[in-house]
Amino acid sequence: MQPWALVSPASRGIGLHLARHLLQNTKLPIVTTARKDLDQAKESILDGLHHVDQSRLNVLKLDVLDAASACSDLFPKKDNYLHLSYAIPGILFPEKSPQQIDHDDALLTFRTNTLGPMLMLKHFGPFLPRKSTQLSQDASLPKTAVWATMSARVGSITDNQLGGWYSYRASKAAVNQVTKTFDNHLRTASGEKAIAISLHPGTVKTSFSKEFWGGVKEGKLFSPEFSAEKLYEVVVGRTLEDRGKCWDWKGDEVPP
């Protein structure tokens, strides 16, 4: 059985650099997604990577039904399985008080941060290995297939000491619940062959967090390249005991 990887979306920021990191540090065929300008997204991911097999990269339009259908053609399930997946959509409206909560913004936050990954696991989850799948043994890959969804430390109810960011906090807390629930499903469907986890990348220097760079402590504002490297290391280092939990960029557990 041949493994492959998924990074969605990957047109910029962490996703783009995760795709680049996987191209440089694994032998996997990689599926990435972008909402538009697919050729530009592919060019950005491959920029300067002359030493890698560029045919390993597939850039698909960010529509889960169409993308999953395309993956069925690219990677027939009888011969292939999804070993490494990063479901990382994200949007933030930083409400500082309840009066700043906007219905449409909050709805978009949940649609993007929570419902987006839920639909991804619905349509791409069937590509993960089953109990009978023979996993690839490769030191550059986690020992078990991993479905990783982007969360955030502010999604931790235990760790919430500051308040604010109502819709974002709630959407990320929901992501952690989705992760745990999907991992329970994988225990039955995949046994010890696949796990689900959530990830906290820290504060990364992308357009997503630009408004907050000034308030970040020295040494705690990470480049997208550094973040991608760390999130790759965290996923590769997970074991069966780590399943269903949220892990930060250092490999430390974020409490629920």
PDB file of C-alpha atoms in Angstrom, residues 4-217:
ATOM      1  CA  TRP A   4      -0.003   9.947   0.460  1.00  0.00           C
ATOM      2  CA  ALA A   5      -0.507  13.265   2.286  1.00  0.00           C
ATOM      3  CA  LEU A   6      -3.098  16.039   2.381  1.00  0.00           C
ATOM      4  CA  VAL A   7      -2.597  19.712   3.315  1.00  0.00           C
ATOM      5  CA  SER A   8      -5.684  21.909   3.111  1.00  0.00           C
ATOM      6  CA  PRO A   9      -5.627  24.810   2.454  1.00  0.00           C
ATOM      7  CA  ALA A  10      -2.073  25.450   1.250  1.00  0.00           C
ATOM      8  CA  SER A  11      -2.076  28.588  -0.885  1.00  0.00           C
ATOM      9  CA  ARG A  12      -0.293  30.680   1.769  1.00  0.00           C
ATOM     10  CA  GLY A  13       0.924  30.810   5.365  1.00  0.00           C
ATOM     11  CA  ILE A  14       1.421  27.645   7.390  1.00  0.00           C
ATOM     12  CA  GLY A  15      -0.272  25.395   4.833  1.00  0.00           C
ATOM     13  CA  LEU A  16       2.007  26.508   2.010  1.00  0.00           C
ATOM     14  CA  HIS A  17       5.112  25.883   4.100  1.00  0.00           C
ATOM     15  CA  LEU A  18       3.811  22.549   5.375  1.00  0.00           C
ATOM     16  CA  ALA A  19       3.447  21.423   1.763  1.00  0.00           C
ATOM     17  CA  ARG A  20       6.994  22.626   1.012  1.00  0.00           C
ATOM     18  CA  HIS A  21       8.335  20.873   4.113  1.00  0.00           C
ATOM     19  CA  LEU A  22       6.656  17.582   3.197  1.00  0.00           C
ATOM     20  CA  LEU A  23       8.010  17.767  -0.350  1.00  0.00           C
ATOM     21  CA  GLN A  24      11.522  18.225   1.028  1.00  0.00           C
ATOM     22  CA  ASN A  25      11.407  15.764   3.925  1.00  0.00           C
ATOM     23  CA  THR A  26       9.213  12.886   2.758  1.00  0.00           C
ATOM     24  CA  LYS A  27       8.709  10.885  -0.424  1.00  0.00           C
ATOM     25  CA  LEU A  28       4.922  11.186  -0.272  1.00  0.00           C
ATOM     26  CA  PRO A  29       2.687  12.359  -3.084  1.00  0.00           C
ATOM     27  CA  ILE A  30       0.948  15.431  -1.671  1.00  0.00           C
ATOM     28  CA  VAL A  31      -2.520  16.835  -2.305  1.00  0.00           C
ATOM     29  CA  THR A  32      -3.015  20.495  -1.482  1.00  0.00           C
ATOM     30  CA  THR A  33      -6.007  22.768  -1.957  1.00  0.00           C
ATOM     31  CA  ALA A  34      -6.577  26.418  -2.810  1.00  0.00           C
ATOM     32  CA  ARG A  35      -9.736  28.473  -3.297  1.00  0.00           C
ATOM     33  CA  LYS A  36      -8.496  30.091  -6.509  1.00  0.00           C
ATOM     34  CA  ASP A  37      -5.418  30.650  -8.677  1.00  0.00           C
ATOM     35  CA  LEU A  38      -4.363  27.007  -8.558  1.00  0.00           C
ATOM     36  CA  ASP A  39      -1.413  27.545 -10.882  1.00  0.00           C
ATOM     37  CA  GLN A  40      -0.141  30.392  -8.710  1.00  0.00           C
ATOM     38  CA  ALA A  41      -0.535  28.274  -5.569  1.00  0.00           C
ATOM     39  CA  LYS A  42       1.464  25.469  -7.159  1.00  0.00           C
ATOM     40  CA  GLU A  43       4.157  27.883  -8.296  1.00  0.00           C
ATOM     41  CA  SER A  44       4.431  29.354  -4.778  1.00  0.00           C
ATOM     42  CA  ILE A  45       4.745  25.927  -3.149  1.00  0.00           C
ATOM     43  CA  LEU A  46       7.397  24.778  -5.617  1.00  0.00           C
ATOM     44  CA  ASP A  47       9.372  28.043  -5.652  1.00  0.00           C
ATOM     45  CA  GLY A  48      13.060  27.182  -5.405  1.00  0.00           C
ATOM     46  CA  LEU A  49      12.475  23.448  -4.832  1.00  0.00           C
ATOM     47  CA  HIS A  50      14.364  22.330  -7.939  1.00  0.00           C
ATOM     48  CA  HIS A  51      15.706  19.194  -6.282  1.00  0.00           C
ATOM     49  CA  VAL A  52      12.323  17.603  -5.520  1.00  0.00           C
ATOM     50  CA  ASP A  53      10.099  15.592  -7.837  1.00  0.00           C
ATOM     51  CA  GLN A  54       7.552  18.267  -8.648  1.00  0.00           C
ATOM     52  CA  SER A  55       5.111  15.688 -10.036  1.00  0.00           C
ATOM     53  CA  ARG A  56       4.445  14.629  -6.435  1.00  0.00           C
ATOM     54  CA  LEU A  57       2.457  17.834  -5.864  1.00  0.00           C
ATOM     55  CA  ASN A  58      -1.225  18.029  -6.732  1.00  0.00           C
ATOM     56  CA  VAL A  59      -3.133  21.297  -6.234  1.00  0.00           C
ATOM     57  CA  LEU A  60      -6.918  20.961  -6.231  1.00  0.00           C
ATOM     58  CA  LYS A  61      -9.713  23.484  -5.869  1.00  0.00           C
ATOM     59  CA  LEU A  62     -10.954  23.824  -2.287  1.00  0.00           C
ATOM     60  CA  ASP A  63     -14.273  22.034  -2.682  1.00  0.00           C
ATOM     61  CA  VAL A  64     -14.360  18.926  -0.519  1.00  0.00           C
ATOM     62  CA  LEU A  65     -16.651  16.915  -2.794  1.00  0.00           C
ATOM     63  CA  ASP A  66     -14.688  17.624  -5.972  1.00  0.00           C
ATOM     64  CA  ALA A  67     -11.314  17.283  -4.246  1.00  0.00           C
ATOM     65  CA  ALA A  68     -12.249  13.956  -2.639  1.00  0.00           C
ATOM     66  CA  SER A  69     -13.515  12.691  -5.986  1.00  0.00           C
ATOM     67  CA  ALA A  70     -10.246  13.701  -7.631  1.00  0.00           C
ATOM     68  CA  CYS A  71      -8.301  11.885  -4.903  1.00  0.00           C
ATOM     69  CA  SER A  72     -10.278   8.721  -5.598  1.00  0.00           C
ATOM     70  CA  ASP A  73      -8.901   8.849  -9.129  1.00  0.00           C
ATOM     71  CA  LEU A  74      -5.381   9.848  -8.086  1.00  0.00           C
ATOM     72  CA  PHE A  75      -5.102   7.333  -5.245  1.00  0.00           C
ATOM     73  CA  PRO A  76      -7.429   4.322  -5.638  1.00  0.00           C
ATOM     74  CA  LYS A  77      -8.150   2.915  -2.183  1.00  0.00           C
ATOM     75  CA  LYS A  78      -7.225  -0.653  -3.117  1.00  0.00           C
ATOM     76  CA  ASP A  79      -3.585   0.407  -3.547  1.00  0.00           C
ATOM     77  CA  ASN A  80      -3.216   3.651  -1.561  1.00  0.00           C
ATOM     78  CA  TYR A  81      -4.075   5.178   1.789  1.00  0.00           C
ATOM     79  CA  LEU A  82      -3.900   8.615   3.441  1.00  0.00           C
ATOM     80  CA  HIS A  83      -1.061   8.578   5.975  1.00  0.00           C
ATOM     81  CA  LEU A  84      -0.690  12.236   6.893  1.00  0.00           C
ATOM     82  CA  SER A  85      -3.361  14.937   6.811  1.00  0.00           C
ATOM     83  CA  TYR A  86      -3.332  18.560   7.924  1.00  0.00           C
ATOM     84  CA  ALA A  87      -6.823  20.125   7.972  1.00  0.00           C
ATOM     85  CA  ILE A  88      -5.937  23.725   8.775  1.00  0.00           C
ATOM     86  CA  PRO A  89      -8.545  26.300   7.692  1.00  0.00           C
ATOM     87  CA  GLY A  90      -8.786  29.329   9.971  1.00  0.00           C
ATOM     88  CA  ILE A  91     -10.346  32.757  10.401  1.00  0.00           C
ATOM     89  CA  LEU A  92     -10.434  35.150  13.366  1.00  0.00           C
ATOM     90  CA  PHE A  93     -12.645  38.053  14.441  1.00  0.00           C
ATOM     91  CA  PRO A  94     -11.179  39.155  17.811  1.00  0.00           C
ATOM     92  CA  GLU A  95     -14.193  40.300  19.830  1.00  0.00           C
ATOM     93  CA  LYS A  96     -12.957  42.001  23.008  1.00  0.00           C
ATOM     94  CA  SER A  97     -16.426  42.316  24.557  1.00  0.00           C
ATOM     95  CA  PRO A  98     -19.826  40.665  24.062  1.00  0.00           C
ATOM     96  CA  GLN A  99     -21.046  43.830  22.338  1.00  0.00           C
ATOM     97  CA  GLN A 100     -18.562  43.220  19.515  1.00  0.00           C
ATOM     98  CA  ILE A 101     -20.021  39.834  18.617  1.00  0.00           C
ATOM     99  CA  ASP A 102     -21.442  39.993  15.098  1.00  0.00           C
ATOM    100  CA  HIS A 103     -23.819  37.283  13.908  1.00  0.00           C
ATOM    101  CA  ASP A 104     -22.429  36.973  10.387  1.00  0.00           C
ATOM    102  CA  ASP A 105     -18.801  37.072  11.513  1.00  0.00           C
ATOM    103  CA  ALA A 106     -19.422  34.465  14.204  1.00  0.00           C
ATOM    104  CA  LEU A 107     -21.251  32.234  11.735  1.00  0.00           C
ATOM    105  CA  LEU A 108     -18.371  32.515   9.260  1.00  0.00           C
ATOM    106  CA  THR A 109     -15.937  31.668  12.055  1.00  0.00           C
ATOM    107  CA  PHE A 110     -17.734  28.423  12.864  1.00  0.00           C
ATOM    108  CA  ARG A 111     -18.231  27.577   9.193  1.00  0.00           C
ATOM    109  CA  THR A 112     -14.516  27.985   8.544  1.00  0.00           C
ATOM    110  CA  ASN A 113     -12.835  26.800  11.742  1.00  0.00           C
ATOM    111  CA  THR A 114     -15.178  23.989  12.796  1.00  0.00           C
ATOM    112  CA  LEU A 115     -17.538  22.945  10.025  1.00  0.00           C
ATOM    113  CA  GLY A 116     -14.736  23.101   7.436  1.00  0.00           C
ATOM    114  CA  PRO A 117     -12.608  20.429   9.149  1.00  0.00           C
ATOM    115  CA  MET A 118     -15.753  18.395   9.930  1.00  0.00           C
ATOM    116  CA  LEU A 119     -16.640  18.189   6.241  1.00  0.00           C
ATOM    117  CA  MET A 120     -13.048  17.399   5.384  1.00  0.00           C
ATOM    118  CA  LEU A 121     -12.957  14.422   7.737  1.00  0.00           C
ATOM    119  CA  LYS A 122     -16.316  13.278   6.360  1.00  0.00           C
ATOM    120  CA  HIS A 123     -15.050  13.176   2.781  1.00  0.00           C
ATOM    121  CA  PHE A 124     -11.340  12.423   3.274  1.00  0.00           C
ATOM    122  CA  GLY A 125     -11.599  10.200   6.369  1.00  0.00           C
ATOM    123  CA  PRO A 126     -12.444   7.146   4.210  1.00  0.00           C
ATOM    124  CA  PHE A 127      -8.967   7.387   2.649  1.00  0.00           C
ATOM    125  CA  LEU A 128      -7.335   6.696   6.030  1.00  0.00           C
ATOM    126  CA  PRO A 129      -6.132   3.117   6.610  1.00  0.00           C
ATOM    127  CA  ARG A 130      -8.428   0.404   7.857  1.00  0.00           C
ATOM    128  CA  LYS A 131      -7.494  -2.251  10.413  1.00  0.00           C
ATOM    129  CA  SER A 132      -6.302  -4.550   7.621  1.00  0.00           C
ATOM    130  CA  THR A 133      -4.128  -1.943   5.880  1.00  0.00           C
ATOM    131  CA  GLN A 134      -0.400  -2.631   5.760  1.00  0.00           C
ATOM    132  CA  LEU A 135       1.216   0.670   6.742  1.00  0.00           C
ATOM    133  CA  SER A 136       4.363   1.981   5.124  1.00  0.00           C
ATOM    134  CA  GLN A 137       7.406   1.842   7.399  1.00  0.00           C
ATOM    135  CA  ASP A 138       9.328   5.058   6.845  1.00  0.00           C
ATOM    136  CA  ALA A 139      11.296   7.052   9.419  1.00  0.00           C
ATOM    137  CA  SER A 140      10.050  10.316   7.892  1.00  0.00           C
ATOM    138  CA  LEU A 141       6.434   9.380   8.702  1.00  0.00           C
ATOM    139  CA  PRO A 142       4.529   8.835  11.944  1.00  0.00           C
ATOM    140  CA  LYS A 143       4.250   5.145  12.849  1.00  0.00           C
ATOM    141  CA  THR A 144       0.475   5.417  12.545  1.00  0.00           C
ATOM    142  CA  ALA A 145      -1.551   7.499  10.097  1.00  0.00           C
ATOM    143  CA  VAL A 146      -2.443  10.888  11.573  1.00  0.00           C
ATOM    144  CA  TRP A 147      -5.377  13.204  10.916  1.00  0.00           C
ATOM    145  CA  ALA A 148      -4.318  16.595  12.326  1.00  0.00           C
ATOM    146  CA  THR A 149      -6.695  19.554  12.627  1.00  0.00           C
ATOM    147  CA  MET A 150      -5.586  23.086  13.429  1.00  0.00           C
ATOM    148  CA  SER A 151      -6.781  24.225  16.836  1.00  0.00           C
ATOM    149  CA  ALA A 152      -5.390  26.892  19.188  1.00  0.00           C
ATOM    150  CA  ARG A 153      -4.450  27.238  22.837  1.00  0.00           C
ATOM    151  CA  VAL A 154      -7.326  29.696  23.263  1.00  0.00           C
ATOM    152  CA  GLY A 155      -9.660  26.778  22.501  1.00  0.00           C
ATOM    153  CA  SER A 156      -8.710  25.321  25.883  1.00  0.00           C
ATOM    154  CA  ILE A 157     -11.468  25.952  28.433  1.00  0.00           C
ATOM    155  CA  THR A 158      -9.091  25.091  31.285  1.00  0.00           C
ATOM    156  CA  ASP A 159      -6.494  27.585  30.075  1.00  0.00           C
ATOM    157  CA  ASN A 160      -8.927  30.467  29.478  1.00  0.00           C
ATOM    158  CA  GLN A 161      -7.894  33.178  31.950  1.00  0.00           C
ATOM    159  CA  LEU A 162      -8.420  36.271  29.786  1.00  0.00           C
ATOM    160  CA  GLY A 163     -11.797  35.892  28.061  1.00  0.00           C
ATOM    161  CA  GLY A 164     -12.601  37.677  24.803  1.00  0.00           C
ATOM    162  CA  TRP A 165     -12.396  36.257  21.290  1.00  0.00           C
ATOM    163  CA  TYR A 166     -15.763  34.568  21.816  1.00  0.00           C
ATOM    164  CA  SER A 167     -16.397  33.060  18.411  1.00  0.00           C
ATOM    165  CA  TYR A 168     -12.780  32.054  17.788  1.00  0.00           C
ATOM    166  CA  ARG A 169     -12.352  30.445  21.234  1.00  0.00           C
ATOM    167  CA  ALA A 170     -15.645  28.592  20.907  1.00  0.00           C
ATOM    168  CA  SER A 171     -14.888  27.392  17.371  1.00  0.00           C
ATOM    169  CA  LYS A 172     -11.506  26.026  18.440  1.00  0.00           C
ATOM    170  CA  ALA A 173     -12.929  24.363  21.555  1.00  0.00           C
ATOM    171  CA  ALA A 174     -15.390  22.725  19.168  1.00  0.00           C
ATOM    172  CA  VAL A 175     -12.485  21.608  16.973  1.00  0.00           C
ATOM    173  CA  ASN A 176     -11.005  19.763  19.952  1.00  0.00           C
ATOM    174  CA  GLN A 177     -14.335  18.032  20.548  1.00  0.00           C
ATOM    175  CA  VAL A 178     -14.529  17.074  16.867  1.00  0.00           C
ATOM    176  CA  THR A 179     -10.993  15.692  17.078  1.00  0.00           C
ATOM    177  CA  LYS A 180     -11.832  13.530  20.087  1.00  0.00           C
ATOM    178  CA  THR A 181     -15.052  12.308  18.495  1.00  0.00           C
ATOM    179  CA  PHE A 182     -13.359  11.466  15.195  1.00  0.00           C
ATOM    180  CA  ASP A 183     -10.581   9.650  17.038  1.00  0.00           C
ATOM    181  CA  ASN A 184     -13.213   7.523  18.778  1.00  0.00           C
ATOM    182  CA  HIS A 185     -14.513   6.652  15.305  1.00  0.00           C
ATOM    183  CA  LEU A 186     -11.007   5.748  14.143  1.00  0.00           C
ATOM    184  CA  ARG A 187     -10.532   3.430  17.115  1.00  0.00           C
ATOM    185  CA  THR A 188     -13.325   1.343  15.627  1.00  0.00           C
ATOM    186  CA  ALA A 189     -12.687   1.856  11.911  1.00  0.00           C
ATOM    187  CA  SER A 190      -8.883   1.832  11.873  1.00  0.00           C
ATOM    188  CA  GLY A 191      -7.849   0.369  15.211  1.00  0.00           C
ATOM    189  CA  GLU A 192      -4.204   1.224  15.833  1.00  0.00           C
ATOM    190  CA  LYS A 193      -3.577   2.208  12.202  1.00  0.00           C
ATOM    191  CA  ALA A 194      -4.865   5.826  12.421  1.00  0.00           C
ATOM    192  CA  ILE A 195      -5.344   8.514  15.055  1.00  0.00           C
ATOM    193  CA  ALA A 196      -6.767  12.058  15.170  1.00  0.00           C
ATOM    194  CA  ILE A 197      -5.135  14.976  16.985  1.00  0.00           C
ATOM    195  CA  SER A 198      -5.421  18.765  17.177  1.00  0.00           C
ATOM    196  CA  LEU A 199      -2.518  21.188  16.840  1.00  0.00           C
ATOM    197  CA  HIS A 200      -1.611  24.559  18.347  1.00  0.00           C
ATOM    198  CA  PRO A 201       1.028  26.297  16.183  1.00  0.00           C
ATOM    199  CA  GLY A 202       1.800  29.233  18.462  1.00  0.00           C
ATOM    200  CA  THR A 203       1.693  32.751  17.028  1.00  0.00           C
ATOM    201  CA  VAL A 204       2.964  32.640  13.458  1.00  0.00           C
ATOM    202  CA  LYS A 205       4.018  35.624  11.373  1.00  0.00           C
ATOM    203  CA  THR A 206       1.311  35.430   8.724  1.00  0.00           C
ATOM    204  CA  SER A 207      -1.435  37.784   7.573  1.00  0.00           C
ATOM    205  CA  PHE A 208      -3.789  35.841   9.863  1.00  0.00           C
ATOM    206  CA  SER A 209      -2.069  37.156  13.012  1.00  0.00           C
ATOM    207  CA  LYS A 210      -0.595  40.428  11.744  1.00  0.00           C
ATOM    208  CA  GLU A 211      -2.798  42.554  14.012  1.00  0.00           C
ATOM    209  CA  PHE A 212      -1.290  40.911  17.113  1.00  0.00           C
ATOM    210  CA  TRP A 213       2.432  40.791  16.311  1.00  0.00           C
ATOM    211  CA  GLY A 214       3.194  43.785  18.520  1.00  0.00           C
ATOM    212  CA  GLY A 215       1.886  42.082  21.667  1.00  0.00           C
ATOM    213  CA  VAL A 216       3.855  38.859  21.249  1.00  0.00           C
ATOM    214  CA  LYS A 217       6.785  38.234  23.606  1.00  0.00           C
TER     215      LYS A 217
END
